Amino acid sequence: MQNIHYVLISILGGLVVPLQLAVINTFRHSSGASQIQSTFFLYIGGAIASLVIALWMDGTVKPPLYQNTSWWMWLSGFLGSLYILCMFVAAPHIGATNTLLWIFLGQMIFATLIDHSGLLGMQIKKIDAFKLFGLLFIFIGGLIMLFGEYRSTIK
């Protein structure tokens, strides 16, 4: 597999998400900040980290060429905040595991549609039976996890 290092980098990125969820939840409880305020402070930390990493990797930070962008390209920060907020709202009620499983399923469904359509210039990768079965297995796995938790609460 020639792209194994990208798979490993992706797994590392995935390992960070539940840790981030737990850290920000602890921050929220300790600081008394609301979920949206906690998200704001998370993004301040992320902006600082991005600056430090950019300086370390590139040696500088250049302003973007605003004239080459469209208005909707600036929605990424909003979408990231919405993503984080959804996790922070759900996790205290359904737990980190269930939250991340259903977030993952939502990501996989939409990523499959993006790949299939080539939305926003992504390489087209058509939907096939294997992808549909993979999504179905994730869904079934989520239902099994929910059933297991439901069963343990009625004892």
mmCIF file of N, CA and C in Angstrom, residues 3-98:
data_model
loop_
_atom_site.group_PDB
_atom_site.id
_atom_site.type_symbol
_atom_site.label_atom_id
_atom_site.label_comp_id
_atom_site.label_asym_id
_atom_site.label_seq_id
_atom_site.Cartn_x
_atom_site.Cartn_y
_atom_site.Cartn_z
ATOM 1 N N ASN A 3 0.239 4.448 0.031
ATOM 2 C CA ASN A 3 -0.183 5.624 0.803
ATOM 3 C C ASN A 3 -0.344 5.330 2.284
ATOM 4 N N ILE A 4 0.344 4.315 2.788
ATOM 5 C CA ILE A 4 0.167 3.908 4.175
ATOM 6 C C ILE A 4 0.504 5.042 5.145
ATOM 7 N N HIS A 5 1.489 5.884 4.812
ATOM 8 C CA HIS A 5 1.833 6.971 5.732
ATOM 9 C C HIS A 5 0.688 7.975 5.853
ATOM 10 N N TYR A 6 -0.101 8.151 4.804
ATOM 11 C CA TYR A 6 -1.266 9.034 4.904
ATOM 12 C C TYR A 6 -2.365 8.397 5.749
ATOM 13 N N VAL A 7 -2.475 7.085 5.670
ATOM 14 C CA VAL A 7 -3.433 6.371 6.522
ATOM 15 C C VAL A 7 -3.025 6.553 7.987
ATOM 16 N N LEU A 8 -1.742 6.400 8.282
ATOM 17 C CA LEU A 8 -1.255 6.552 9.658
ATOM 18 C C LEU A 8 -1.442 7.984 10.166
ATOM 19 N N ILE A 9 -1.190 8.971 9.308
ATOM 20 C CA ILE A 9 -1.418 10.371 9.681
ATOM 21 C C ILE A 9 -2.902 10.591 9.969
ATOM 22 N N SER A 10 -3.773 9.990 9.162
ATOM 23 C CA SER A 10 -5.214 10.119 9.381
ATOM 24 C C SER A 10 -5.631 9.472 10.691
ATOM 25 N N ILE A 11 -5.051 8.323 11.008
ATOM 26 C CA ILE A 11 -5.358 7.666 12.283
ATOM 27 C C ILE A 11 -4.899 8.542 13.441
ATOM 28 N N LEU A 12 -3.715 9.147 13.327
ATOM 29 C CA LEU A 12 -3.235 10.062 14.363
ATOM 30 C C LEU A 12 -4.220 11.219 14.544
ATOM 31 N N GLY A 13 -4.685 11.788 13.444
ATOM 32 C CA GLY A 13 -5.690 12.851 13.531
ATOM 33 C C GLY A 13 -6.955 12.377 14.213
ATOM 34 N N GLY A 14 -7.360 11.146 13.930
ATOM 35 C CA GLY A 14 -8.540 10.583 14.576
ATOM 36 C C GLY A 14 -8.336 10.346 16.062
ATOM 37 N N LEU A 15 -7.125 10.010 16.462
ATOM 38 C CA LEU A 15 -6.837 9.799 17.884
ATOM 39 C C LEU A 15 -6.955 11.092 18.675
ATOM 40 N N VAL A 16 -6.696 12.211 18.024
ATOM 41 C CA VAL A 16 -6.721 13.505 18.704
ATOM 42 C C VAL A 16 -8.153 13.938 19.025
ATOM 43 N N VAL A 17 -9.118 13.569 18.188
ATOM 44 C CA VAL A 17 -10.490 14.063 18.344
ATOM 45 C C VAL A 17 -11.119 13.667 19.684
ATOM 46 N N PRO A 18 -11.087 12.389 20.104
ATOM 47 C CA PRO A 18 -11.691 12.084 21.412
ATOM 48 C C PRO A 18 -10.943 12.740 22.573
ATOM 49 N N LEU A 19 -9.628 12.896 22.418
ATOM 50 C CA LEU A 19 -8.859 13.592 23.450
ATOM 51 C C LEU A 19 -9.299 15.049 23.531
ATOM 52 N N GLN A 20 -9.461 15.679 22.376
ATOM 53 C CA GLN A 20 -9.936 17.065 22.328
ATOM 54 C C GLN A 20 -11.310 17.185 22.969
ATOM 55 N N LEU A 21 -12.181 16.235 22.681
ATOM 56 C CA LEU A 21 -13.528 16.237 23.238
ATOM 57 C C LEU A 21 -13.487 16.151 24.764
ATOM 58 N N ALA A 22 -12.659 15.263 25.284
ATOM 59 C CA ALA A 22 -12.551 15.107 26.734
ATOM 60 C C ALA A 22 -11.921 16.343 27.383
ATOM 61 N N VAL A 23 -10.891 16.897 26.759
ATOM 62 C CA VAL A 23 -10.209 18.070 27.323
ATOM 63 C C VAL A 23 -11.161 19.268 27.358
ATOM 64 N N ILE A 24 -11.867 19.514 26.275
ATOM 65 C CA ILE A 24 -12.728 20.698 26.240
ATOM 66 C C ILE A 24 -13.932 20.516 27.158
ATOM 67 N N ASN A 25 -14.401 19.290 27.319
ATOM 68 C CA ASN A 25 -15.499 19.038 28.253
ATOM 69 C C ASN A 25 -15.045 19.312 29.687
ATOM 70 N N THR A 26 -13.829 18.887 30.018
ATOM 71 C CA THR A 26 -13.263 19.164 31.340
ATOM 72 C C THR A 26 -13.054 20.663 31.518
ATOM 73 N N PHE A 27 -12.563 21.331 30.469
ATOM 74 C CA PHE A 27 -12.390 22.785 30.505
ATOM 75 C C PHE A 27 -13.725 23.476 30.782
ATOM 76 N N ARG A 28 -14.764 23.031 30.091
ATOM 77 C CA ARG A 28 -16.088 23.630 30.244
ATOM 78 C C ARG A 28 -16.575 23.499 31.678
ATOM 79 N N HIS A 29 -16.435 22.323 32.247
ATOM 80 C CA HIS A 29 -16.889 22.109 33.624
ATOM 81 C C HIS A 29 -16.045 22.876 34.634
ATOM 82 N N SER A 30 -14.736 22.902 34.430
ATOM 83 C CA SER A 30 -13.834 23.569 35.384
ATOM 84 C C SER A 30 -13.946 25.084 35.326
ATOM 85 N N SER A 31 -14.127 25.627 34.126
ATOM 86 C CA SER A 31 -14.101 27.079 33.956
ATOM 87 C C SER A 31 -15.471 27.724 34.094
ATOM 88 N N GLY A 32 -16.527 26.930 33.983
ATOM 89 C CA GLY A 32 -17.867 27.488 34.015
ATOM 90 C C GLY A 32 -18.284 28.111 32.687
ATOM 91 N N ALA A 33 -17.468 27.926 31.652
ATOM 92 C CA ALA A 33 -17.800 28.467 30.331
ATOM 93 C C ALA A 33 -18.914 27.621 29.701
ATOM 94 N N SER A 34 -19.735 28.259 28.883
ATOM 95 C CA SER A 34 -20.769 27.519 28.162
ATOM 96 C C SER A 34 -20.106 26.715 27.042
ATOM 97 N N GLN A 35 -20.902 25.874 26.387
ATOM 98 C CA GLN A 35 -20.352 25.071 25.301
ATOM 99 C C GLN A 35 -19.835 25.947 24.161
ATOM 100 N N ILE A 36 -20.563 26.967 23.793
ATOM 101 C CA ILE A 36 -20.112 27.821 22.689
ATOM 102 C C ILE A 36 -18.909 28.665 23.108
ATOM 103 N N GLN A 37 -18.868 29.097 24.372
ATOM 104 C CA GLN A 37 -17.691 29.840 24.843
ATOM 105 C C GLN A 37 -16.463 28.926 24.850
ATOM 106 N N SER A 38 -16.650 27.684 25.250
ATOM 107 C CA SER A 38 -15.544 26.730 25.236
ATOM 108 C C SER A 38 -15.030 26.529 23.812
ATOM 109 N N THR A 39 -15.945 26.472 22.857
ATOM 110 C CA THR A 39 -15.556 26.344 21.452
ATOM 111 C C THR A 39 -14.732 27.551 21.021
ATOM 112 N N PHE A 40 -15.152 28.744 21.448
ATOM 113 C CA PHE A 40 -14.411 29.965 21.126
ATOM 114 C C PHE A 40 -12.979 29.878 21.648
ATOM 115 N N PHE A 41 -12.820 29.460 22.896
ATOM 116 C CA PHE A 41 -11.479 29.385 23.475
ATOM 117 C C PHE A 41 -10.657 28.280 22.824
ATOM 118 N N LEU A 42 -11.317 27.200 22.417
ATOM 119 C CA LEU A 42 -10.634 26.150 21.678
ATOM 120 C C LEU A 42 -10.063 26.716 20.384
ATOM 121 N N TYR A 43 -10.819 27.540 19.697
ATOM 122 C CA TYR A 43 -10.351 28.112 18.443
ATOM 123 C C TYR A 43 -9.248 29.144 18.655
ATOM 124 N N ILE A 44 -9.255 29.853 19.767
ATOM 125 C CA ILE A 44 -8.135 30.751 20.065
ATOM 126 C C ILE A 44 -6.859 29.924 20.207
ATOM 127 N N GLY A 45 -6.949 28.832 20.977
ATOM 128 C CA GLY A 45 -5.797 27.943 21.120
ATOM 129 C C GLY A 45 -5.363 27.358 19.791
ATOM 130 N N GLY A 46 -6.336 26.997 18.962
ATOM 131 C CA GLY A 46 -6.025 26.453 17.639
ATOM 132 C C GLY A 46 -5.365 27.482 16.739
ATOM 133 N N ALA A 47 -5.809 28.737 16.823
ATOM 134 C CA ALA A 47 -5.201 29.802 16.015
ATOM 135 C C ALA A 47 -3.747 30.024 16.430
ATOM 136 N N ILE A 48 -3.511 30.029 17.732
ATOM 137 C CA ILE A 48 -2.139 30.199 18.221
ATOM 138 C C ILE A 48 -1.269 29.022 17.781
ATOM 139 N N ALA A 49 -1.792 27.802 17.928
ATOM 140 C CA ALA A 49 -1.041 26.613 17.509
ATOM 141 C C ALA A 49 -0.760 26.650 16.005
ATOM 142 N N SER A 50 -1.739 27.070 15.211
ATOM 143 C CA SER A 50 -1.550 27.160 13.758
ATOM 144 C C SER A 50 -0.466 28.171 13.408
ATOM 145 N N LEU A 51 -0.456 29.294 14.118
ATOM 146 C CA LEU A 51 0.574 30.310 13.893
ATOM 147 C C LEU A 51 1.964 29.756 14.195
ATOM 148 N N VAL A 52 2.096 29.105 15.343
ATOM 149 C CA VAL A 52 3.392 28.546 15.734
ATOM 150 C C VAL A 52 3.841 27.483 14.727
ATOM 151 N N ILE A 53 2.939 26.602 14.326
ATOM 152 C CA ILE A 53 3.286 25.541 13.375
ATOM 153 C C ILE A 53 3.648 26.137 12.015
ATOM 154 N N ALA A 54 2.899 27.155 11.564
ATOM 155 C CA ALA A 54 3.209 27.807 10.282
ATOM 156 C C ALA A 54 4.593 28.453 10.331
ATOM 157 N N LEU A 55 4.904 29.126 11.432
ATOM 158 C CA LEU A 55 6.226 29.739 11.568
ATOM 159 C C LEU A 55 7.319 28.674 11.586
ATOM 160 N N TRP A 56 7.054 27.568 12.263
ATOM 161 C CA TRP A 56 8.034 26.487 12.352
ATOM 162 C C TRP A 56 8.237 25.813 10.992
ATOM 163 N N MET A 57 7.136 25.532 10.284
ATOM 164 C CA MET A 57 7.233 24.788 9.026
ATOM 165 C C MET A 57 7.608 25.672 7.834
ATOM 166 N N ASP A 58 7.033 26.875 7.782
ATOM 167 C CA ASP A 58 7.234 27.737 6.620
ATOM 168 C C ASP A 58 8.186 28.895 6.889
ATOM 169 N N GLY A 59 8.434 29.187 8.146
ATOM 170 C CA GLY A 59 9.317 30.290 8.491
ATOM 171 C C GLY A 59 8.647 31.652 8.439
ATOM 172 N N THR A 60 7.407 31.693 7.995
ATOM 173 C CA THR A 60 6.694 32.970 7.876
ATOM 174 C C THR A 60 5.204 32.704 7.784
ATOM 175 N N VAL A 61 4.436 33.774 7.887
ATOM 176 C CA VAL A 61 2.998 33.696 7.646
ATOM 177 C C VAL A 61 2.670 34.775 6.631
ATOM 178 N N LYS A 62 2.228 34.337 5.463
ATOM 179 C CA LYS A 62 1.869 35.283 4.407
ATOM 180 C C LYS A 62 0.357 35.476 4.397
ATOM 181 N N PRO A 63 -0.086 36.707 4.204
ATOM 182 C CA PRO A 63 -1.542 36.909 4.097
ATOM 183 C C PRO A 63 -2.070 36.241 2.826
ATOM 184 N N PRO A 64 -3.278 35.696 2.900
ATOM 185 C CA PRO A 64 -3.844 35.050 1.706
ATOM 186 C C PRO A 64 -4.172 36.090 0.632
ATOM 187 N N LEU A 65 -4.259 35.620 -0.591
ATOM 188 C CA LEU A 65 -4.649 36.476 -1.705
ATOM 189 C C LEU A 65 -6.176 36.534 -1.749
ATOM 190 N N TYR A 66 -6.730 37.480 -0.999
ATOM 191 C CA TYR A 66 -8.186 37.583 -0.848
ATOM 192 C C TYR A 66 -8.904 37.685 -2.184
ATOM 193 N N GLN A 67 -8.309 38.360 -3.138
ATOM 194 C CA GLN A 67 -8.971 38.564 -4.428
ATOM 195 C C GLN A 67 -9.155 37.258 -5.200
ATOM 196 N N ASN A 68 -8.447 36.211 -4.824
ATOM 197 C CA ASN A 68 -8.557 34.926 -5.511
ATOM 198 C C ASN A 68 -9.555 33.978 -4.842
ATOM 199 N N THR A 69 -10.258 34.448 -3.821
ATOM 200 C CA THR A 69 -11.165 33.576 -3.079
ATOM 201 C C THR A 69 -12.605 34.037 -3.256
ATOM 202 N N SER A 70 -13.506 33.114 -3.021
ATOM 203 C CA SER A 70 -14.936 33.422 -3.010
ATOM 204 C C SER A 70 -15.401 33.518 -1.563
ATOM 205 N N TRP A 71 -16.524 34.166 -1.337
ATOM 206 C CA TRP A 71 -17.028 34.383 0.023
ATOM 207 C C TRP A 71 -17.237 33.078 0.775
ATOM 208 N N TRP A 72 -17.715 32.038 0.080
ATOM 209 C CA TRP A 72 -18.053 30.787 0.748
ATOM 210 C C TRP A 72 -16.820 30.024 1.219
ATOM 211 N N MET A 73 -15.656 30.347 0.683
ATOM 212 C CA MET A 73 -14.430 29.682 1.114
ATOM 213 C C MET A 73 -14.046 30.059 2.544
ATOM 214 N N TRP A 74 -14.631 31.145 3.044
ATOM 215 C CA TRP A 74 -14.344 31.608 4.399
ATOM 216 C C TRP A 74 -15.277 30.968 5.421
ATOM 217 N N LEU A 75 -16.172 30.094 4.981
ATOM 218 C CA LEU A 75 -17.106 29.428 5.883
ATOM 219 C C LEU A 75 -16.482 28.266 6.655
ATOM 220 N N SER A 76 -15.275 27.899 6.322
ATOM 221 C CA SER A 76 -14.638 26.747 6.965
ATOM 222 C C SER A 76 -14.555 26.904 8.481
ATOM 223 N N GLY A 77 -14.207 28.077 8.961
ATOM 224 C CA GLY A 77 -14.151 28.314 10.412
ATOM 225 C C GLY A 77 -15.516 28.160 11.053
ATOM 226 N N PHE A 78 -16.551 28.664 10.389
ATOM 227 C CA PHE A 78 -17.925 28.501 10.884
ATOM 228 C C PHE A 78 -18.301 27.028 10.939
ATOM 229 N N LEU A 79 -17.978 26.294 9.870
ATOM 230 C CA LEU A 79 -18.305 24.860 9.831
ATOM 231 C C LEU A 79 -17.546 24.101 10.918
ATOM 232 N N GLY A 80 -16.288 24.467 11.152
ATOM 233 C CA GLY A 80 -15.519 23.836 12.217
ATOM 234 C C GLY A 80 -16.125 24.101 13.580
ATOM 235 N N SER A 81 -16.567 25.336 13.805
ATOM 236 C CA SER A 81 -17.209 25.664 15.085
ATOM 237 C C SER A 81 -18.507 24.894 15.256
ATOM 238 N N LEU A 82 -19.271 24.772 14.190
ATOM 239 C CA LEU A 82 -20.524 24.015 14.244
ATOM 240 C C LEU A 82 -20.249 22.548 14.552
ATOM 241 N N TYR A 83 -19.234 21.980 13.918
ATOM 242 C CA TYR A 83 -18.836 20.593 14.153
ATOM 243 C C TYR A 83 -18.467 20.382 15.616
ATOM 244 N N ILE A 84 -17.609 21.247 16.136
ATOM 245 C CA ILE A 84 -17.163 21.129 17.527
ATOM 246 C C ILE A 84 -18.351 21.312 18.473
ATOM 247 N N LEU A 85 -19.203 22.300 18.206
ATOM 248 C CA LEU A 85 -20.365 22.551 19.057
ATOM 249 C C LEU A 85 -21.290 21.334 19.085
ATOM 250 N N CYS A 86 -21.525 20.714 17.925
ATOM 251 C CA CYS A 86 -22.380 19.518 17.890
ATOM 252 C C CYS A 86 -21.804 18.416 18.769
ATOM 253 N N MET A 87 -20.491 18.227 18.715
ATOM 254 C CA MET A 87 -19.868 17.210 19.564
ATOM 255 C C MET A 87 -20.020 17.556 21.038
ATOM 256 N N PHE A 88 -19.809 18.817 21.386
ATOM 257 C CA PHE A 88 -19.852 19.213 22.792
ATOM 258 C C PHE A 88 -21.265 19.154 23.356
ATOM 259 N N VAL A 89 -22.256 19.382 22.511
ATOM 260 C CA VAL A 89 -23.639 19.292 22.974
ATOM 261 C C VAL A 89 -24.045 17.829 23.169
ATOM 262 N N ALA A 90 -23.644 16.966 22.251
ATOM 263 C CA ALA A 90 -24.074 15.570 22.297
ATOM 264 C C ALA A 90 -23.317 14.740 23.332
ATOM 265 N N ALA A 91 -22.018 14.935 23.453
ATOM 266 C CA ALA A 91 -21.181 14.044 24.272
ATOM 267 C C ALA A 91 -21.617 13.910 25.728
ATOM 268 N N PRO A 92 -22.001 14.993 26.413
ATOM 269 C CA PRO A 92 -22.418 14.806 27.804
ATOM 270 C C PRO A 92 -23.672 13.932 27.956
ATOM 271 N N HIS A 93 -24.440 13.803 26.894
ATOM 272 C CA HIS A 93 -25.699 13.056 26.961
ATOM 273 C C HIS A 93 -25.581 11.624 26.459
ATOM 274 N N ILE A 94 -24.759 11.423 25.414
ATOM 275 C CA ILE A 94 -24.666 10.071 24.844
ATOM 276 C C ILE A 94 -23.260 9.494 24.947
ATOM 277 N N GLY A 95 -22.323 10.239 25.512
ATOM 278 C CA GLY A 95 -20.957 9.755 25.707
ATOM 279 C C GLY A 95 -20.071 10.028 24.498
ATOM 280 N N ALA A 96 -18.777 9.996 24.754
ATOM 281 C CA ALA A 96 -17.804 10.276 23.697
ATOM 282 C C ALA A 96 -17.851 9.229 22.587
ATOM 283 N N THR A 97 -17.973 7.971 22.954
ATOM 284 C CA THR A 97 -17.963 6.899 21.949
ATOM 285 C C THR A 97 -19.130 7.029 20.984
ATOM 286 N N ASN A 98 -20.344 7.166 21.512
ATOM 287 C CA ASN A 98 -21.506 7.300 20.632
ATOM 288 C C ASN A 98 -21.453 8.588 19.829
#
